[in-house]
Structures are given as structure tokens and as C-alpha cells.
Amino acid sequence: MQRLRVAEIVGYGLSIILAMIGTWLMLAPAGPEMPPPFPHFDKVAHFVVFFLIALPAVAVRPRAWAGIVLSASALGGAIELIQPFVGREREFADFVADVLGALAAVPVGHALARGLSKLRQAGEGKRA
């Protein structure tokens, strides 16, 4: 079995922590009704949360992007299915924003992975 590198542990760990925080925020009972700062604010929030969930994992394992996006999307779907049981509304548009956020993390994560690879190679070159 291949050992996980420190970067992978950090990347996956960060994704898991962000997923836990995002899940808690999206399943917490709704607070007092306040007008959103701008129209469709909640869709932007869903997009950003799922972008941030997927990004660290894709950055450390870019070839696993499809599984990461699928996992994040499954989490978004599960959250939407559970929300009516905690006094929130189920919205298909929120799920779409979740999936799009996770997908948007793929090219950014790939770019970060290339940068991490160059840093790693530069560090190995200095030690040789």
C-alpha cells in the first residue's frame, strides 16, 4: 500500500474539515429572517462552500478529481434531502450550485497541483 504524503494528508484533512463546517452551517436551524445582501446570495454561498471543500483534495490528488467532485456532489445532495427535517427548504438550485462549485475547483486545483509539484521538485533539487 502506498503511503500518503504529508501534503495529501493535509489536503484531504482540510477538505474533510471544510465539509464538516459546511454541513453544519447548511443543516443548522435557520436564524431570524434577514434580507440577503444581494439576490441569490445563498446560491453563491453554496458554490463557494463546495468550491472550498473540493479544492484542497483536488490540489493534492488532481487525478482523483472525478471522485472528489462526485463525493462533494453526493454530500450536497444529502444535505438538500435532509434540510426539510431541520426546518430549512430543499432547493434543487442549491444542489446545482454545490456541483458547480466542486467542478470549478478542478482547474484551480490542477493549477495548484502543478505549483506544488514545481515547489517539491525545486526542494529536491536543492537537497541533491
PDB file of C-alpha atoms in Angstrom:
ATOM      1  CA  MET A   1       0.000   0.000   0.000  1.00  0.00           C
ATOM      2  CA  GLN A   2       1.292   3.426  -0.910  1.00  0.00           C
ATOM      3  CA  ARG A   3       1.947   5.781   1.974  1.00  0.00           C
ATOM      4  CA  LEU A   4       0.183   9.105   1.928  1.00  0.00           C
ATOM      5  CA  ARG A   5       2.442  12.095   1.687  1.00  0.00           C
ATOM      6  CA  VAL A   6       2.082  14.879   4.225  1.00  0.00           C
ATOM      7  CA  ALA A   7       0.570  17.161   1.564  1.00  0.00           C
ATOM      8  CA  GLU A   8      -2.148  14.604   0.821  1.00  0.00           C
ATOM      9  CA  ILE A   9      -2.986  14.213   4.492  1.00  0.00           C
ATOM     10  CA  VAL A  10      -3.205  17.991   4.877  1.00  0.00           C
ATOM     11  CA  GLY A  11      -5.235  18.413   1.665  1.00  0.00           C
ATOM     12  CA  TYR A  12      -7.728  15.679   2.436  1.00  0.00           C
ATOM     13  CA  GLY A  13      -7.891  16.718   6.083  1.00  0.00           C
ATOM     14  CA  LEU A  14      -8.666  20.301   5.110  1.00  0.00           C
ATOM     15  CA  SER A  15     -11.369  19.141   2.692  1.00  0.00           C
ATOM     16  CA  ILE A  16     -12.940  16.988   5.412  1.00  0.00           C
ATOM     17  CA  ILE A  17     -12.863  19.821   7.950  1.00  0.00           C
ATOM     18  CA  LEU A  18     -14.406  22.235   5.439  1.00  0.00           C
ATOM     19  CA  ALA A  19     -17.068  19.637   4.562  1.00  0.00           C
ATOM     20  CA  MET A  20     -17.939  19.280   8.244  1.00  0.00           C
ATOM     21  CA  ILE A  21     -18.182  23.053   8.712  1.00  0.00           C
ATOM     22  CA  GLY A  22     -20.250  23.454   5.521  1.00  0.00           C
ATOM     23  CA  THR A  23     -22.575  20.637   6.529  1.00  0.00           C
ATOM     24  CA  TRP A  24     -23.070  22.130   9.975  1.00  0.00           C
ATOM     25  CA  LEU A  25     -23.819  25.571   8.504  1.00  0.00           C
ATOM     26  CA  MET A  26     -26.290  24.190   5.968  1.00  0.00           C
ATOM     27  CA  LEU A  27     -28.093  21.986   8.475  1.00  0.00           C
ATOM     28  CA  ALA A  28     -28.150  24.402  11.411  1.00  0.00           C
ATOM     29  CA  PRO A  29     -31.633  25.707  12.160  1.00  0.00           C
ATOM     30  CA  ALA A  30     -32.361  28.855  10.206  1.00  0.00           C
ATOM     31  CA  GLY A  31     -31.916  32.038  12.168  1.00  0.00           C
ATOM     32  CA  PRO A  32     -34.170  35.060  12.038  1.00  0.00           C
ATOM     33  CA  GLU A  33     -35.211  36.035   8.541  1.00  0.00           C
ATOM     34  CA  MET A  34     -32.853  38.699   7.293  1.00  0.00           C
ATOM     35  CA  PRO A  35     -32.758  40.015   3.761  1.00  0.00           C
ATOM     36  CA  PRO A  36     -29.780  38.649   1.817  1.00  0.00           C
ATOM     37  CA  PRO A  37     -27.025  41.140   0.947  1.00  0.00           C
ATOM     38  CA  PHE A  38     -27.774  40.608  -2.765  1.00  0.00           C
ATOM     39  CA  PRO A  39     -30.097  38.449  -4.879  1.00  0.00           C
ATOM     40  CA  HIS A  40     -29.194  34.729  -4.985  1.00  0.00           C
ATOM     41  CA  PHE A  41     -26.707  35.135  -2.133  1.00  0.00           C
ATOM     42  CA  ASP A  42     -27.493  31.615  -0.922  1.00  0.00           C
ATOM     43  CA  LYS A  43     -26.564  30.120  -4.320  1.00  0.00           C
ATOM     44  CA  VAL A  44     -23.238  31.954  -4.242  1.00  0.00           C
ATOM     45  CA  ALA A  45     -22.655  30.684  -0.700  1.00  0.00           C
ATOM     46  CA  HIS A  46     -23.337  27.082  -1.785  1.00  0.00           C
ATOM     47  CA  PHE A  47     -20.989  27.484  -4.766  1.00  0.00           C
ATOM     48  CA  VAL A  48     -18.175  28.907  -2.599  1.00  0.00           C
ATOM     49  CA  VAL A  49     -18.545  26.308   0.154  1.00  0.00           C
ATOM     50  CA  PHE A  50     -18.344  23.378  -2.274  1.00  0.00           C
ATOM     51  CA  PHE A  51     -15.513  25.018  -4.206  1.00  0.00           C
ATOM     52  CA  LEU A  52     -13.582  25.234  -0.929  1.00  0.00           C
ATOM     53  CA  ILE A  53     -14.466  21.660   0.024  1.00  0.00           C
ATOM     54  CA  ALA A  54     -13.163  20.200  -3.251  1.00  0.00           C
ATOM     55  CA  LEU A  55     -10.156  22.473  -3.805  1.00  0.00           C
ATOM     56  CA  PRO A  56      -7.633  21.118  -1.260  1.00  0.00           C
ATOM     57  CA  ALA A  57      -8.315  17.493  -2.200  1.00  0.00           C
ATOM     58  CA  VAL A  58      -8.012  18.179  -5.941  1.00  0.00           C
ATOM     59  CA  ALA A  59      -4.818  20.172  -5.336  1.00  0.00           C
ATOM     60  CA  VAL A  60      -3.104  17.184  -3.696  1.00  0.00           C
ATOM     61  CA  ARG A  61      -4.681  14.430  -5.845  1.00  0.00           C
ATOM     62  CA  PRO A  62      -5.536  16.013  -9.220  1.00  0.00           C
ATOM     63  CA  ARG A  63      -6.073  12.666 -10.968  1.00  0.00           C
ATOM     64  CA  ALA A  64      -8.798  11.823  -8.445  1.00  0.00           C
ATOM     65  CA  TRP A  65     -10.826  14.905  -9.404  1.00  0.00           C
ATOM     66  CA  ALA A  66     -13.861  12.949 -10.641  1.00  0.00           C
ATOM     67  CA  GLY A  67     -14.219  11.022  -7.387  1.00  0.00           C
ATOM     68  CA  ILE A  68     -13.709  14.192  -5.368  1.00  0.00           C
ATOM     69  CA  VAL A  69     -16.381  16.064  -7.339  1.00  0.00           C
ATOM     70  CA  LEU A  70     -18.728  13.079  -7.097  1.00  0.00           C
ATOM     71  CA  SER A  71     -18.186  12.858  -3.324  1.00  0.00           C
ATOM     72  CA  ALA A  72     -18.763  16.583  -2.832  1.00  0.00           C
ATOM     73  CA  SER A  73     -21.874  16.402  -5.031  1.00  0.00           C
ATOM     74  CA  ALA A  74     -23.218  13.450  -3.017  1.00  0.00           C
ATOM     75  CA  LEU A  75     -22.693  15.473   0.165  1.00  0.00           C
ATOM     76  CA  GLY A  76     -24.569  18.413  -1.378  1.00  0.00           C
ATOM     77  CA  GLY A  77     -27.424  16.135  -2.417  1.00  0.00           C
ATOM     78  CA  ALA A  78     -27.624  14.563   1.032  1.00  0.00           C
ATOM     79  CA  ILE A  79     -27.699  17.989   2.667  1.00  0.00           C
ATOM     80  CA  GLU A  80     -30.557  19.076   0.413  1.00  0.00           C
ATOM     81  CA  LEU A  81     -32.515  15.909   1.236  1.00  0.00           C
ATOM     82  CA  ILE A  82     -32.024  16.405   4.990  1.00  0.00           C
ATOM     83  CA  GLN A  83     -32.715  20.164   5.147  1.00  0.00           C
ATOM     84  CA  PRO A  84     -36.539  19.907   5.369  1.00  0.00           C
ATOM     85  CA  PHE A  85     -36.125  17.832   8.544  1.00  0.00           C
ATOM     86  CA  VAL A  86     -34.243  20.692  10.248  1.00  0.00           C
ATOM     87  CA  GLY A  87     -36.626  23.480   9.275  1.00  0.00           C
ATOM     88  CA  ARG A  88     -34.906  24.539   6.064  1.00  0.00           C
ATOM     89  CA  GLU A  89     -36.007  24.401   2.456  1.00  0.00           C
ATOM     90  CA  ARG A  90     -34.876  21.833  -0.074  1.00  0.00           C
ATOM     91  CA  GLU A  91     -33.841  23.526  -3.314  1.00  0.00           C
ATOM     92  CA  PHE A  92     -32.584  21.841  -6.455  1.00  0.00           C
ATOM     93  CA  ALA A  93     -30.832  25.109  -7.388  1.00  0.00           C
ATOM     94  CA  ASP A  94     -28.728  24.829  -4.210  1.00  0.00           C
ATOM     95  CA  PHE A  95     -27.638  21.340  -5.278  1.00  0.00           C
ATOM     96  CA  VAL A  96     -26.728  22.660  -8.733  1.00  0.00           C
ATOM     97  CA  ALA A  97     -24.644  25.412  -7.093  1.00  0.00           C
ATOM     98  CA  ASP A  98     -22.917  22.745  -4.960  1.00  0.00           C
ATOM     99  CA  VAL A  99     -21.985  20.669  -8.018  1.00  0.00           C
ATOM    100  CA  LEU A 100     -20.835  23.712  -9.986  1.00  0.00           C
ATOM    101  CA  GLY A 101     -18.690  24.872  -7.069  1.00  0.00           C
ATOM    102  CA  ALA A 102     -16.998  21.471  -6.819  1.00  0.00           C
ATOM    103  CA  LEU A 103     -16.453  21.400 -10.600  1.00  0.00           C
ATOM    104  CA  ALA A 104     -14.997  24.909 -10.573  1.00  0.00           C
ATOM    105  CA  ALA A 105     -12.384  23.724  -8.070  1.00  0.00           C
ATOM    106  CA  VAL A 106     -10.972  21.240 -10.603  1.00  0.00           C
ATOM    107  CA  PRO A 107      -8.996  23.610 -12.868  1.00  0.00           C
ATOM    108  CA  VAL A 108      -7.866  25.695  -9.900  1.00  0.00           C
ATOM    109  CA  GLY A 109      -6.848  22.542  -8.019  1.00  0.00           C
ATOM    110  CA  HIS A 110      -4.914  21.310 -11.051  1.00  0.00           C
ATOM    111  CA  ALA A 111      -3.072  24.629 -11.255  1.00  0.00           C
ATOM    112  CA  LEU A 112      -2.249  24.433  -7.539  1.00  0.00           C
ATOM    113  CA  ALA A 113      -1.042  20.844  -8.002  1.00  0.00           C
ATOM    114  CA  ARG A 114       1.345  21.977 -10.757  1.00  0.00           C
ATOM    115  CA  GLY A 115       2.647  24.717  -8.444  1.00  0.00           C
ATOM    116  CA  LEU A 116       3.094  22.248  -5.572  1.00  0.00           C
ATOM    117  CA  SER A 117       4.919  19.872  -7.898  1.00  0.00           C
ATOM    118  CA  LYS A 118       7.317  22.608  -9.004  1.00  0.00           C
ATOM    119  CA  LEU A 119       7.974  23.560  -5.375  1.00  0.00           C
ATOM    120  CA  ARG A 120       8.613  19.915  -4.487  1.00  0.00           C
ATOM    121  CA  GLN A 121      10.994  19.486  -7.434  1.00  0.00           C
ATOM    122  CA  ALA A 122      12.845  22.703  -6.548  1.00  0.00           C
ATOM    123  CA  GLY A 123      13.210  21.487  -2.959  1.00  0.00           C
ATOM    124  CA  GLU A 124      14.526  18.114  -4.098  1.00  0.00           C
ATOM    125  CA  GLY A 125      16.973  19.812  -6.453  1.00  0.00           C
ATOM    126  CA  LYS A 126      18.451  21.824  -3.589  1.00  0.00           C
ATOM    127  CA  ARG A 127      18.961  18.704  -1.460  1.00  0.00           C
ATOM    128  CA  ALA A 128      20.722  16.755  -4.222  1.00  0.00           C
TER     129      ALA A 128
END
